Each structure stands twice: as C-alpha cells, then as structure tokens.
PDB file of C-alpha atoms and ligand atoms in Angstrom:
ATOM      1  CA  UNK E 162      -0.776 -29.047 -16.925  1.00 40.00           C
ATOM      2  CA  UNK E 163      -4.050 -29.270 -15.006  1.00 39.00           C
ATOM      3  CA  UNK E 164      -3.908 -30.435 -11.554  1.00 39.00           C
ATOM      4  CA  UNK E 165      -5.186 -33.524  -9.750  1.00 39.00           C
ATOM      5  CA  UNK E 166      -9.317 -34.116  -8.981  1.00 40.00           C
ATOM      6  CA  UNK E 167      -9.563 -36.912  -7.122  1.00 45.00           C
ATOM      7  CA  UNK E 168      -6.913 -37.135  -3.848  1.00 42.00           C
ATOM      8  CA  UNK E 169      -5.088 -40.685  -3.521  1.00 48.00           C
ATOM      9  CA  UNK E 170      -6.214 -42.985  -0.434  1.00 57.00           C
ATOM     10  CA  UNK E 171      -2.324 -43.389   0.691  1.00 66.00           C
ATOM     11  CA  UNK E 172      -2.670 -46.705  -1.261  1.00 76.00           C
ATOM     12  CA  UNK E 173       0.538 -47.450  -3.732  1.00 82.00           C
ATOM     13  CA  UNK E 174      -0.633 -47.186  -6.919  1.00 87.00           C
ATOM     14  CA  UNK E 175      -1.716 -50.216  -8.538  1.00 95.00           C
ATOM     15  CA  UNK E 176      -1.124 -51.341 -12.578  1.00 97.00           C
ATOM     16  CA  UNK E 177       1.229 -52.838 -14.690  1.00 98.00           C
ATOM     17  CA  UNK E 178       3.874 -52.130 -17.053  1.00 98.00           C
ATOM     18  CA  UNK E 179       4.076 -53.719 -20.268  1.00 98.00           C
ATOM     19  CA  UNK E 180       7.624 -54.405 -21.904  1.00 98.00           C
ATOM     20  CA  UNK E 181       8.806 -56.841 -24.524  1.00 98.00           C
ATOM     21  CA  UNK E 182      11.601 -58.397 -26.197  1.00 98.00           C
ATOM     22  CA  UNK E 183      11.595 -55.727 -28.578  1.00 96.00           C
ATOM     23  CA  UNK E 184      10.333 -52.710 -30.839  1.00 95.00           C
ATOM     24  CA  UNK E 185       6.930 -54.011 -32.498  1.00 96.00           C
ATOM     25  CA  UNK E 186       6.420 -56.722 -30.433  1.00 97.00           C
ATOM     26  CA  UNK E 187       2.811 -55.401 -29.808  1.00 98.00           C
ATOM     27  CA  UNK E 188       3.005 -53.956 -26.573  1.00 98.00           C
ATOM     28  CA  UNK E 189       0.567 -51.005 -27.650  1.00 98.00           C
ATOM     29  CA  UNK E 190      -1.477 -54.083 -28.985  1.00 98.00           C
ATOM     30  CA  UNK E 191      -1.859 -55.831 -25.567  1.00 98.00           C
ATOM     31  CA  UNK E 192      -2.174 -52.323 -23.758  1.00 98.00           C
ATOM     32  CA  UNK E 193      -5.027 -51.126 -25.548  1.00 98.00           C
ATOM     33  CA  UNK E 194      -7.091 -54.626 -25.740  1.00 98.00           C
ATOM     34  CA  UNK E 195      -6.080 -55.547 -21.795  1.00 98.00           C
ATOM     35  CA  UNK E 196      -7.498 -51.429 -21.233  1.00 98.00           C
ATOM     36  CA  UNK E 197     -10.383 -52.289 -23.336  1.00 98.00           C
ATOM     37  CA  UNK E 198     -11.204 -55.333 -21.540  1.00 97.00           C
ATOM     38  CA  UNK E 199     -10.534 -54.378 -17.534  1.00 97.00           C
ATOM     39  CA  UNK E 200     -12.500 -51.011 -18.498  1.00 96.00           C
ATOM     40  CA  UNK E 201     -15.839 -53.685 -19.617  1.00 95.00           C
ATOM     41  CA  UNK E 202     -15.447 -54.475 -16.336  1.00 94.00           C
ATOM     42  CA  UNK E 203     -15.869 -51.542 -14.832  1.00 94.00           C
ATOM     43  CA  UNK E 204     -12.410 -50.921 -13.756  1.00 95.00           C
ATOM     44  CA  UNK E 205     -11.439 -47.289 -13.757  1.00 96.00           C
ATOM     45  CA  UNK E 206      -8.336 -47.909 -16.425  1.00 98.00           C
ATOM     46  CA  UNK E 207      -5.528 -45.010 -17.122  1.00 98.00           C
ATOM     47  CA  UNK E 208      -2.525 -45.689 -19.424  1.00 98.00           C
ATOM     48  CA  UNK E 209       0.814 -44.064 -20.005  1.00 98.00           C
ATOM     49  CA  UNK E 210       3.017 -44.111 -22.824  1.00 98.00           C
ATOM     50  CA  UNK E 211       6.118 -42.056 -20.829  1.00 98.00           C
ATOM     51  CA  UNK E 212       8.650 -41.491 -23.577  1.00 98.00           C
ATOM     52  CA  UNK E 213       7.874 -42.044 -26.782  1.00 97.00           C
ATOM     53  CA  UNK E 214      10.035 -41.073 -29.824  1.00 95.00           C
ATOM     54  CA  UNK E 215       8.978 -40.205 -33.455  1.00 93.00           C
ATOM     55  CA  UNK E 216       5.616 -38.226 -33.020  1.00 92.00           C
ATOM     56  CA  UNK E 217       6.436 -35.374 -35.722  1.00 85.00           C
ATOM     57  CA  UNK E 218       6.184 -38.140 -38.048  1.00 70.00           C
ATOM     58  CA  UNK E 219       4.730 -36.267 -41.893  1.00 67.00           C
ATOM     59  CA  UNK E 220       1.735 -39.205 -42.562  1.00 64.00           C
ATOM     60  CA  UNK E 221      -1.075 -37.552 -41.445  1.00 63.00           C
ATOM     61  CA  UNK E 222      -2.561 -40.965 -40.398  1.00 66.00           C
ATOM     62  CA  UNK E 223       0.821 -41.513 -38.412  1.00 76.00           C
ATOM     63  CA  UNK E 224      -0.996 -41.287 -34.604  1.00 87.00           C
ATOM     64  CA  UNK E 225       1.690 -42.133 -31.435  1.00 94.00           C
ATOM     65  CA  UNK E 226       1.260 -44.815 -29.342  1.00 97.00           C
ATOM     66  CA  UNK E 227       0.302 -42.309 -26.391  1.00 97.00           C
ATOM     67  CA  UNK E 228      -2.681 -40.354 -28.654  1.00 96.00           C
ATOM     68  CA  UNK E 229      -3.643 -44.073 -29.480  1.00 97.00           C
ATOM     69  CA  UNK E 230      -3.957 -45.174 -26.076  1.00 98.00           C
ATOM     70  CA  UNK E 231      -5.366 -41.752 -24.754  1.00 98.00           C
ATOM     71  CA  UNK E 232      -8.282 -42.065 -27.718  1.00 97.00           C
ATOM     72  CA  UNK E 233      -8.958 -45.728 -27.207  1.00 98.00           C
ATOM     73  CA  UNK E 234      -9.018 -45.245 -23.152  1.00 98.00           C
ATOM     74  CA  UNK E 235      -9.310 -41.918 -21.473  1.00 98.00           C
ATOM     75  CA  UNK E 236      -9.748 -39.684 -24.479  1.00 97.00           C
ATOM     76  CA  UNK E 237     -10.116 -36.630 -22.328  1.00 97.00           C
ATOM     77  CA  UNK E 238      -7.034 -37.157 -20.328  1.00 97.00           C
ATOM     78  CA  UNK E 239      -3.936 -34.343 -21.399  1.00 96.00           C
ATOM     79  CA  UNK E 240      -1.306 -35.991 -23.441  1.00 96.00           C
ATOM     80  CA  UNK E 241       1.241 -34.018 -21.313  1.00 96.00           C
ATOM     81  CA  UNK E 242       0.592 -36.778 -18.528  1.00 98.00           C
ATOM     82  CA  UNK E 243       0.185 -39.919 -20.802  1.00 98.00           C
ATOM     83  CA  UNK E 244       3.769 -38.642 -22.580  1.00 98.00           C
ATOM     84  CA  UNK E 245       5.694 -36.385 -20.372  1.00 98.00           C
ATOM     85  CA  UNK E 246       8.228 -37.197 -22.928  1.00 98.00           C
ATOM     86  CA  UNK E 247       7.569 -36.781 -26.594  1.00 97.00           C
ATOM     87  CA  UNK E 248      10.319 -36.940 -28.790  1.00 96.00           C
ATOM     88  CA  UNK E 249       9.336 -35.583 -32.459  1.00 93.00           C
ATOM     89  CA  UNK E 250      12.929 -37.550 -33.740  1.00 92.00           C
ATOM     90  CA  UNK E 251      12.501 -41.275 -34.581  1.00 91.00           C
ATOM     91  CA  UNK E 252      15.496 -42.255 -32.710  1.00 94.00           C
ATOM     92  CA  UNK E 253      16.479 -44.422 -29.913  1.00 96.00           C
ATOM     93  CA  UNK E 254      15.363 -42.608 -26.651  1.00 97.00           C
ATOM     94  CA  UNK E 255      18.704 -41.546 -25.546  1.00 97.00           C
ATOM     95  CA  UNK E 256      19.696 -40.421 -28.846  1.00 97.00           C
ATOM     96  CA  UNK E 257      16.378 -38.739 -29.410  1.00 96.00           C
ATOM     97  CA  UNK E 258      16.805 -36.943 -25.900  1.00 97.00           C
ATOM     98  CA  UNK E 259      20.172 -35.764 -27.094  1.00 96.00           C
ATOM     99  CA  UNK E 260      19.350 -34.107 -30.463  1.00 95.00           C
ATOM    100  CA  UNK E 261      15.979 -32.457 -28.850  1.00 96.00           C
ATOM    101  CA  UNK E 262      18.635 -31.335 -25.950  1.00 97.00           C
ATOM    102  CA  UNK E 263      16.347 -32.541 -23.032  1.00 97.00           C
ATOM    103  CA  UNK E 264      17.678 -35.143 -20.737  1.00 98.00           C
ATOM    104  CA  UNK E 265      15.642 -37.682 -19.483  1.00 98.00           C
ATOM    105  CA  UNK E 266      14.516 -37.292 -16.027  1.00 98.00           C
ATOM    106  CA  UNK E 267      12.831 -39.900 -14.025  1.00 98.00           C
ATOM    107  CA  UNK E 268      12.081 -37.846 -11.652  1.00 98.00           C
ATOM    108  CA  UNK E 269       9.414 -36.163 -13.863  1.00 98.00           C
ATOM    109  CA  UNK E 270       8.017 -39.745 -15.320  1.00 98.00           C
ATOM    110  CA  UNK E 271       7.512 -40.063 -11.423  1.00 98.00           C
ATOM    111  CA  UNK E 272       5.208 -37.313 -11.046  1.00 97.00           C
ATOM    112  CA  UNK E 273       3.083 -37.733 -14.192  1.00 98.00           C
ATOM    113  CA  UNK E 274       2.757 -41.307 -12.983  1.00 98.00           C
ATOM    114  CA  UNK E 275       1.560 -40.201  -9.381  1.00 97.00           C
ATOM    115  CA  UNK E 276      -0.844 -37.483 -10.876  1.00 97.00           C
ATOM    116  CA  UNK E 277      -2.247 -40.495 -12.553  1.00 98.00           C
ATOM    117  CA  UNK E 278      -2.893 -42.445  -9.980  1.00 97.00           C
ATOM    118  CA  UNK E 279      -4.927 -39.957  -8.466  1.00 96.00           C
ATOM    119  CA  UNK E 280      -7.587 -40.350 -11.490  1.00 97.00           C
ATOM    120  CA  UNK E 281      -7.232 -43.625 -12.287  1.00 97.00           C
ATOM    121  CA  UNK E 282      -7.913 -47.251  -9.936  1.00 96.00           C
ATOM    122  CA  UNK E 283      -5.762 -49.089 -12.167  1.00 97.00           C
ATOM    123  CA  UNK E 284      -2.426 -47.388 -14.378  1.00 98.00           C
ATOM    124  CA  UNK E 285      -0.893 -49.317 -17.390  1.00 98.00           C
ATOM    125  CA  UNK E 286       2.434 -48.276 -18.617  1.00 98.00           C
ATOM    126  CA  UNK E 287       3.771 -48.948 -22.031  1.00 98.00           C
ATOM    127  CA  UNK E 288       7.770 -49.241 -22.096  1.00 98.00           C
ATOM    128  CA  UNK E 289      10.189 -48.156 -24.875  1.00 98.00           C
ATOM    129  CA  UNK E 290      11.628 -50.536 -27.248  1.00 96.00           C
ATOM    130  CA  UNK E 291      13.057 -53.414 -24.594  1.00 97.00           C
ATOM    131  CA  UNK E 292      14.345 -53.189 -21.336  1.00 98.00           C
ATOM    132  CA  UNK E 293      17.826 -52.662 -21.767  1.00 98.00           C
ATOM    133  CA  UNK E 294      17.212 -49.282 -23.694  1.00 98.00           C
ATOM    134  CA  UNK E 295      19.437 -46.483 -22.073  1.00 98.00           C
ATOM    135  CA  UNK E 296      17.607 -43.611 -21.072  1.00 98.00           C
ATOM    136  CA  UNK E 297      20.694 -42.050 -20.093  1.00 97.00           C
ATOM    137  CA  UNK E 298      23.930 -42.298 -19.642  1.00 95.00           C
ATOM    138  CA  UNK E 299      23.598 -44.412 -16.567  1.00 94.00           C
ATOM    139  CA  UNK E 300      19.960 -45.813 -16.796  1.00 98.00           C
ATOM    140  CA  UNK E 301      18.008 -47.953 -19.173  1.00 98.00           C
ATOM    141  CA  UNK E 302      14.041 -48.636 -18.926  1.00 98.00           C
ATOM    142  CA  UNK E 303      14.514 -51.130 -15.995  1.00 98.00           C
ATOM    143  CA  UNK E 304      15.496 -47.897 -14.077  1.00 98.00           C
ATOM    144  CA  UNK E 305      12.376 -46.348 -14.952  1.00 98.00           C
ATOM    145  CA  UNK E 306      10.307 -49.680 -14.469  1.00 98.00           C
ATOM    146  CA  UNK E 307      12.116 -49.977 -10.690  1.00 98.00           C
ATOM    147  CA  UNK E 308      11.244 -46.329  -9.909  1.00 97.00           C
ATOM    148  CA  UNK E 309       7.233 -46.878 -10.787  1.00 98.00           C
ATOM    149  CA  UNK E 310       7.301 -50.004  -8.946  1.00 97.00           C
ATOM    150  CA  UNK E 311       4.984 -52.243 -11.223  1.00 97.00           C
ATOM    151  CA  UNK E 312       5.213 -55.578 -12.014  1.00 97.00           C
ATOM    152  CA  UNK E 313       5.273 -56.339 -15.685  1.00 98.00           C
ATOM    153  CA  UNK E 314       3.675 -58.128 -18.537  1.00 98.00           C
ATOM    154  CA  UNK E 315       7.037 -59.297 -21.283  1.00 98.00           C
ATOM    155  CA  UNK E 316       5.534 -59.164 -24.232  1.00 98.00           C
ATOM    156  CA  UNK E 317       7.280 -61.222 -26.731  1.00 98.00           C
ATOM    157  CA  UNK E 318       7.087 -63.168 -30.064  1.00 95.00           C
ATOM    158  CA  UNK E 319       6.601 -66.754 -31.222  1.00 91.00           C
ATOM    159  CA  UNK E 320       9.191 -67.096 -34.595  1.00 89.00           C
ATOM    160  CA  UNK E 321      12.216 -67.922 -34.697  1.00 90.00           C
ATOM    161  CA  UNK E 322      14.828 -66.183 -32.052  1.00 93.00           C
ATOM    162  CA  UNK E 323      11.988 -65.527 -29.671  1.00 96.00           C
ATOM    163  CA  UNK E 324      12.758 -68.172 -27.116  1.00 97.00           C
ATOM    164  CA  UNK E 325      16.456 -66.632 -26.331  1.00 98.00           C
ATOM    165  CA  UNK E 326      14.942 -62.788 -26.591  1.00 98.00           C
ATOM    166  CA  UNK E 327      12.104 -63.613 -23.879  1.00 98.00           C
ATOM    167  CA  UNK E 328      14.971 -65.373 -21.655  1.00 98.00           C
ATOM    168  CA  UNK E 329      17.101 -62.728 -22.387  1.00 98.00           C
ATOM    169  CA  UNK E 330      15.037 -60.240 -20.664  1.00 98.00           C
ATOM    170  CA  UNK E 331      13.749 -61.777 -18.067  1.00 98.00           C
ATOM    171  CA  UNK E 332      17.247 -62.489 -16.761  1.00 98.00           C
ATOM    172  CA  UNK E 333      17.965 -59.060 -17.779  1.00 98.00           C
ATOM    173  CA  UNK E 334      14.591 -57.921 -15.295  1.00 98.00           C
ATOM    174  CA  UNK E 335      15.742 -60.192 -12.463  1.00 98.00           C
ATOM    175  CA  UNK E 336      19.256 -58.231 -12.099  1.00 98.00           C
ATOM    176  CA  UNK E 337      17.241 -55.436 -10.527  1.00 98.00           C
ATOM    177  CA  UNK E 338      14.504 -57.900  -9.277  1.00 98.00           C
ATOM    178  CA  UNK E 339      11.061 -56.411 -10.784  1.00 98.00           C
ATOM    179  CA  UNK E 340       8.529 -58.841 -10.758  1.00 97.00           C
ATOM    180  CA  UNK E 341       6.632 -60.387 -13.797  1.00 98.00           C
ATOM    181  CA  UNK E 342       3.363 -61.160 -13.895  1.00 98.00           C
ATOM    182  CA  UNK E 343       3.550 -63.363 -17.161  1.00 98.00           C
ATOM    183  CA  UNK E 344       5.299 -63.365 -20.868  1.00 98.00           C
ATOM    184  CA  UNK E 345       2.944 -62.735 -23.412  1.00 98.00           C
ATOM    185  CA  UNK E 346       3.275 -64.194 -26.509  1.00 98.00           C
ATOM    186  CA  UNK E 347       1.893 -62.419 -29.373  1.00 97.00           C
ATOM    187  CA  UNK E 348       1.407 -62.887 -33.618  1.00 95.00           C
ATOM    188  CA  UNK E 349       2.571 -60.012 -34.894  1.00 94.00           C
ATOM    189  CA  UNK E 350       2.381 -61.270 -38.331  1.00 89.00           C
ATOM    190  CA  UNK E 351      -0.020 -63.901 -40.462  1.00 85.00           C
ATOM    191  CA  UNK E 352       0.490 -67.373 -40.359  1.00 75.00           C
ATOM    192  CA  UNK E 353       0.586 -69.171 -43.216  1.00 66.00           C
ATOM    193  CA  UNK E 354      -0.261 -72.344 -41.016  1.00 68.00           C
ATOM    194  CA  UNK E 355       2.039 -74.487 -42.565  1.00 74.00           C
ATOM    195  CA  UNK E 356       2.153 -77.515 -39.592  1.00 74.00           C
ATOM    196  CA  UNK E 357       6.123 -75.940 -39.553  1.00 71.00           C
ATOM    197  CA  UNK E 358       5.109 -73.006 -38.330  1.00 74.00           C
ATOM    198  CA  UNK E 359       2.549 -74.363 -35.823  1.00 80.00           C
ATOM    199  CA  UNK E 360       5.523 -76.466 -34.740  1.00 85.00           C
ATOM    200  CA  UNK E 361       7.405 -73.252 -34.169  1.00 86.00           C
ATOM    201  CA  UNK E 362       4.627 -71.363 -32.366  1.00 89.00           C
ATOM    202  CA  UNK E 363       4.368 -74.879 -30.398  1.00 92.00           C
ATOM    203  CA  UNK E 364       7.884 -75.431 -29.349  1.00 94.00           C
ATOM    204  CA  UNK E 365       8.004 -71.882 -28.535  1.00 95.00           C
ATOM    205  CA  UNK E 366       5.564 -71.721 -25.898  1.00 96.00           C
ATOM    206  CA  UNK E 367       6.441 -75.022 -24.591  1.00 97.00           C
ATOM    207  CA  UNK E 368      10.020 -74.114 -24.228  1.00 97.00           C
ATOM    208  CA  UNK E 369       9.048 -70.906 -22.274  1.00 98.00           C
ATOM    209  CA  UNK E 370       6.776 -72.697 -19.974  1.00 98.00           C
ATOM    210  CA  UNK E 371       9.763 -75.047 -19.310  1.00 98.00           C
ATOM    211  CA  UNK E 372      12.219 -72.026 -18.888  1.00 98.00           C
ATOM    212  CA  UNK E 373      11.149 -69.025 -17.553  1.00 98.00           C
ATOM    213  CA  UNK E 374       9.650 -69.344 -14.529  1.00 98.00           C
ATOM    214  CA  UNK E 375       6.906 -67.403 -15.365  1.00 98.00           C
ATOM    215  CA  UNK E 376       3.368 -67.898 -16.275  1.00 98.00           C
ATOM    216  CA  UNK E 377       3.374 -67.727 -20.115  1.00 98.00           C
ATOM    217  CA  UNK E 378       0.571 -66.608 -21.678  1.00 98.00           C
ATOM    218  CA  UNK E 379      -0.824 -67.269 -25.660  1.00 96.00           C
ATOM    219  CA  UNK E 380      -0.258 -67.109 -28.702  1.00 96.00           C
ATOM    220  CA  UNK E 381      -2.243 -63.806 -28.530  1.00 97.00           C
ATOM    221  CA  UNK E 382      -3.755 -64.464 -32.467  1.00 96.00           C
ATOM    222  CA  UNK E 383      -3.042 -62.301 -35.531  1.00 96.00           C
ATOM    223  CA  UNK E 384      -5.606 -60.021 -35.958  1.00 97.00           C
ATOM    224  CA  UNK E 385      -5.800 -58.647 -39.544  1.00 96.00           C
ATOM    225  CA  UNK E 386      -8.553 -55.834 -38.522  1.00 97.00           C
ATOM    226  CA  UNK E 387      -5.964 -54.079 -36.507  1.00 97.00           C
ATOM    227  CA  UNK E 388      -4.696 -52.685 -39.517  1.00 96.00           C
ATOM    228  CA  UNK E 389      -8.008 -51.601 -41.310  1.00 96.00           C
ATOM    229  CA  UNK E 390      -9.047 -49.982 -38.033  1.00 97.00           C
ATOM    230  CA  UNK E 391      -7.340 -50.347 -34.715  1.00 97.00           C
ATOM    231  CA  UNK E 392      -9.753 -49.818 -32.248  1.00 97.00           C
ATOM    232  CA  UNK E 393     -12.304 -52.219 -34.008  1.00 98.00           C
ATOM    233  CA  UNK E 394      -9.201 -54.737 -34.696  1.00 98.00           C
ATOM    234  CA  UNK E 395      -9.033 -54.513 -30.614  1.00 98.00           C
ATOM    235  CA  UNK E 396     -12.522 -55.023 -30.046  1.00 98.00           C
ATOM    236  CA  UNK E 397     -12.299 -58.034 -31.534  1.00 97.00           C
ATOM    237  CA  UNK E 398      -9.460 -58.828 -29.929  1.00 98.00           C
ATOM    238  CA  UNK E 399     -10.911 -59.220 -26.839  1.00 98.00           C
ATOM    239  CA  UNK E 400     -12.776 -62.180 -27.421  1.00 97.00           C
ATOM    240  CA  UNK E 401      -9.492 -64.099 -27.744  1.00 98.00           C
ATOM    241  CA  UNK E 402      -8.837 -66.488 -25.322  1.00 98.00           C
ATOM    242  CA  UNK E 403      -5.265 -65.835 -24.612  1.00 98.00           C
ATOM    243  CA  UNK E 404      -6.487 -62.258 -24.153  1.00 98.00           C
ATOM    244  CA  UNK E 405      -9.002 -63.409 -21.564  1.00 98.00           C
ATOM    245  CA  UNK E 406      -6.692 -65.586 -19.377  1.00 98.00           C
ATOM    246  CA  UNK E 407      -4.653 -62.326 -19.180  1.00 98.00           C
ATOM    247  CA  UNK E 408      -7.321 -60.192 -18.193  1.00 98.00           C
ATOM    248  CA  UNK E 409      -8.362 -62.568 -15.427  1.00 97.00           C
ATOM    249  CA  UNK E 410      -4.873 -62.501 -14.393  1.00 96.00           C
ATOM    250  CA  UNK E 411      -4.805 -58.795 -14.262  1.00 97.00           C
ATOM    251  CA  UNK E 412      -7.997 -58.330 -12.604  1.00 94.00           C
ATOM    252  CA  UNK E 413      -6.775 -60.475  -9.784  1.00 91.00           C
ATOM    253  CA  UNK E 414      -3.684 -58.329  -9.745  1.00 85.00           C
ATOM    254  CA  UNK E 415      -5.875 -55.355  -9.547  1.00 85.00           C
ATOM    255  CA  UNK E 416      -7.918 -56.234  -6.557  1.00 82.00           C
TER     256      UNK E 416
HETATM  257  N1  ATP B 654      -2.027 -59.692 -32.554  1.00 94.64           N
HETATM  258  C1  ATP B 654      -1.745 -58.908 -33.596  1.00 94.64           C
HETATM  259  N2  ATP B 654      -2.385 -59.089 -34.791  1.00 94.64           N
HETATM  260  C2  ATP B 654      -2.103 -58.325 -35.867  1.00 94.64           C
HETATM  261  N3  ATP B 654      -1.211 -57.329 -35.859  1.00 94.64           N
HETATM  262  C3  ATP B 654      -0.558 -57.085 -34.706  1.00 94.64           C
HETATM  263  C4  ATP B 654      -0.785 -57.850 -33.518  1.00 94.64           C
HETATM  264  N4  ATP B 654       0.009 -57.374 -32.547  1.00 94.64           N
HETATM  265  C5  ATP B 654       0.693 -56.348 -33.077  1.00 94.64           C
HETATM  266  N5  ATP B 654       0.360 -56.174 -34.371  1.00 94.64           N
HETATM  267  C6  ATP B 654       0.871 -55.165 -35.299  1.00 94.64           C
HETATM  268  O1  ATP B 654       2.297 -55.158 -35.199  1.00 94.64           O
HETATM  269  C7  ATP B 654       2.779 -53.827 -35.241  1.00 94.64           C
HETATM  270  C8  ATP B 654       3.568 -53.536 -33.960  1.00 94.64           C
HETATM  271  O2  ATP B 654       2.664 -53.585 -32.853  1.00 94.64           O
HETATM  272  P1  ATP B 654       2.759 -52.526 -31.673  1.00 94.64           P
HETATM  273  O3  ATP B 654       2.769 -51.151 -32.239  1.00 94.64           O
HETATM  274  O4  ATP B 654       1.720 -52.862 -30.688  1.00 94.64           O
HETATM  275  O5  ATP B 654       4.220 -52.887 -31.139  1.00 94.64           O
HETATM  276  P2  ATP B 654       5.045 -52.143 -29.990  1.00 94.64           P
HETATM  277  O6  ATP B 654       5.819 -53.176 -29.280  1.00 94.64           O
HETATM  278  O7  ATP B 654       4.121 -51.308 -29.204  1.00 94.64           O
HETATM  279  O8  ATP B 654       6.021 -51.217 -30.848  1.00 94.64           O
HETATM  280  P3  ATP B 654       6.848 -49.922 -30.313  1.00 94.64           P
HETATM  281  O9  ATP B 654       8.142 -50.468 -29.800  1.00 94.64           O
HETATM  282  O10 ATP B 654       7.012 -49.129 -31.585  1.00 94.64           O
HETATM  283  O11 ATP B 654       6.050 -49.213 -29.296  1.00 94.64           O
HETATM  284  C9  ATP B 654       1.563 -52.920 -35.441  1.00 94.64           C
HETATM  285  O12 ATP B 654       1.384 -52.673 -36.808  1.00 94.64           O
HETATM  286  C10 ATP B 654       0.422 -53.765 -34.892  1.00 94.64           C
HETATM  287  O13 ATP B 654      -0.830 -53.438 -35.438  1.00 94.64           O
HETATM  288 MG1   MG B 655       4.117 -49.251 -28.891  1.00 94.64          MG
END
C-alpha cells in the first residue's frame, strides 16, 4: 500500500453509497455512469468496491466490479484501496470470508475509506448483494454502511416483487437510521413493451412514490450496449434522463 498525497481539510468525507434490493440489481451500473457523469463535471470522483467476492473467476473476460470501477474512474488508483477485501470464492461474503479464513474487519474498510478521502472530493461506495448481508457473525452491510457514514442511493428493480424488496430495505435501513438520498429504479433486462409491462414499470414507480418516503428516481432505461462494451454502454447512459435527475441530485449532495 502506498500512502496518502493530498492531506484531508478536517472535513467528513463526502459521497454516497450505493445498495439495492439485491445481487444484479445494477448497482455497478449506476456507480460507474453517476462517476462518469459528476467526473464531466469536474468533480474529483473516487469509488470503492470494499468486499467483493468471486474475482478468481477462470473467463478471462470475467473483470470485478472493483477493476471495473477503478478502469472506468481512477484507473491509476491501487486496487488494494478500492477492494481491501477480495474474495477469489463466489460465495456470500461471510461464507467467502470463512473458506479464505479472513474475517471481515470494518475496521480496515474504515481506513481504506479514509485514505480515500484524502485523494478524492467526492467517494462512491458500491455495497454487497443487499443490506441485510452478514458480514459476520454479528454484522451485516448496514454495519458497514453506519460506520462510513454515507447516505445511500437503493437501487432497485421495476418487475414484479420489486415494490415489497425496495420497502423491504428501506425499513430494513431505517432500523439503524442511515439516510437515503433516493431509490433508483433500474431495467436490468429488455422490455418487450407490451402496454402490461409498461403497466408494471408504471404501477411500480407510482407505488414507491406513494410508499417510501423517499425521492424515487427512474426507470433508469435498458441499455443493450452495456453488454457489447461497458464503458461505451455507460457513456451512453448518461444522456438518460433518469440518470441526469440523479446526478443533479448528487451534485447538490456534493456541494
Ligand atoms: N440499465 C441497464 N441496461 C442494461 N443492462 C443493465 C442495466 N443495469 C444493469 N444491467 C446489467 O445487469 C447485470 C447486473 O448489473 P450490475 O452488475 O450493475 O448489478 P450489481 O447490483 O452491481 O450486481 P452485484 O451484486 O453482483 O454487484 C449486468 O450484466 C449489467 O450489465
Ligand atoms: Mg456490482
């Protein structure tokens, strides 16, 4: 590990942590296009991808979320800040931290995170799985959410199930009161834009911006280049609309 350039003004460190209902709800997706987008404006943009399970994976083209981010964002950055936690199992992070026999320690999440923030104006942190995932025996993600001390973006889905996942965390988030910025709903998969499914995506959102208390943001649109090419697919990305209400939202956040 290299140490820190740039010494922190006393200020907490400001960013956002992005959770979701689930594995594969896009989180990486939103990380990398919001990074993209608050770096266009000049904002000096870090990520983290803290524990991250899976990495020995034998595809070659098979590339963590953490390289992603680092490639996409601060390519020069060393991956043993981004991930102080690489798991080469793909297991659940508990189960991962077992057979690799190295506990999860906050504690050392803590530091990366505060090295970080002496680089970087503005840190976002990509979760594991959802927020109840233990982490050890007596802490799940929220723990390591409530020790950053970030608000969050819940990234969740539009199909069927999603309204009762997205409630289902944020009551889980307001048991140890972290603050969330907005849900993000994102199309993880194409529409066939039958008017059923349009009613779905509809009721969806409308339900969430009836129930959660939160600002709900979307549908963040499917994005078919995102699996040609990533980094173009997020390029493109960035032009969405639902994409730019976030941004603005963030930027505000970030001042
Ligand atoms: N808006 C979108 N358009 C098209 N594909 C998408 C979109 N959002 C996510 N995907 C695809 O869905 C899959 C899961 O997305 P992603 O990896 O961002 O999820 P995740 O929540 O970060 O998953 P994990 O829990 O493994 O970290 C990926 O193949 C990604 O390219
Ligand atoms: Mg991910």
């Amino acid at each position: 590990m290299t140490h820190p350039t740039v010494p922190n003004s006393g200020q907490p460190p400001k960013g956002c942590f992005i959770t979701g209902t689930d594995t594969g709800v896009g989180k990486t997706v939103v990380t990398g296009v919001v990074g993209l987008a608050l770096k266009d404006f000049g904002l000096r943009v870090g990520v983290m991808k803290p524990i991250e399970t899976g990495t020995a994976c034998d595809n070659p083209q098979h590339t963590s979320d953490g390289e992603r981010l680092r490639d996409l964002l601060i390519p020069h950055e060393s991956l043993d800040f981004i991930s102080p936690y690489r798991f080469e199992s793909s297991l659940a992070p508990l189960a991962a931290a077992q057979w690799a026999g190295t506990p999860i320690d906050l504690a050392r999440i803590t530091a990366a995170f505060q090295v970080m923030a002496t680089r970087y104006a503005y840190l976002l942190v990509e979760g594991v799985g959802g927020v109840m995932v233990p982490l050890s025996d007596k802490q799940d993600v929220r723990a390591m959410m409530a020790q950053l001390k970030l608000p969050c973006l819940v990234v969740g889905r539009a199909t069927l199930g999603s309204v009762n996942h997205t409630l289902l965390t944020l009551a889980a988030l307001k048991e140890y009161r972290l603050k969330v910025l907005a849900v993000v709903v994102n199309e993880t998969q194409k529409s066939r834009a039958s008017e059923k499914e349009r009613g779905q995506t509809d009721s969806t959102m409308q339900l969430l911006r009836e129930l959660s208390g939160v600002p709900v943001i979307g549908p963040v649109r499917y994005e078919e280049e995102l699996h040609n090419n990533w980094a173009r697919g997020l390029t493109t990305l960035v032009s969405d609309p639902s994409v730019k209400e976030l941004v603005m939202m963030l930027r505000k956040d970030a001042q």
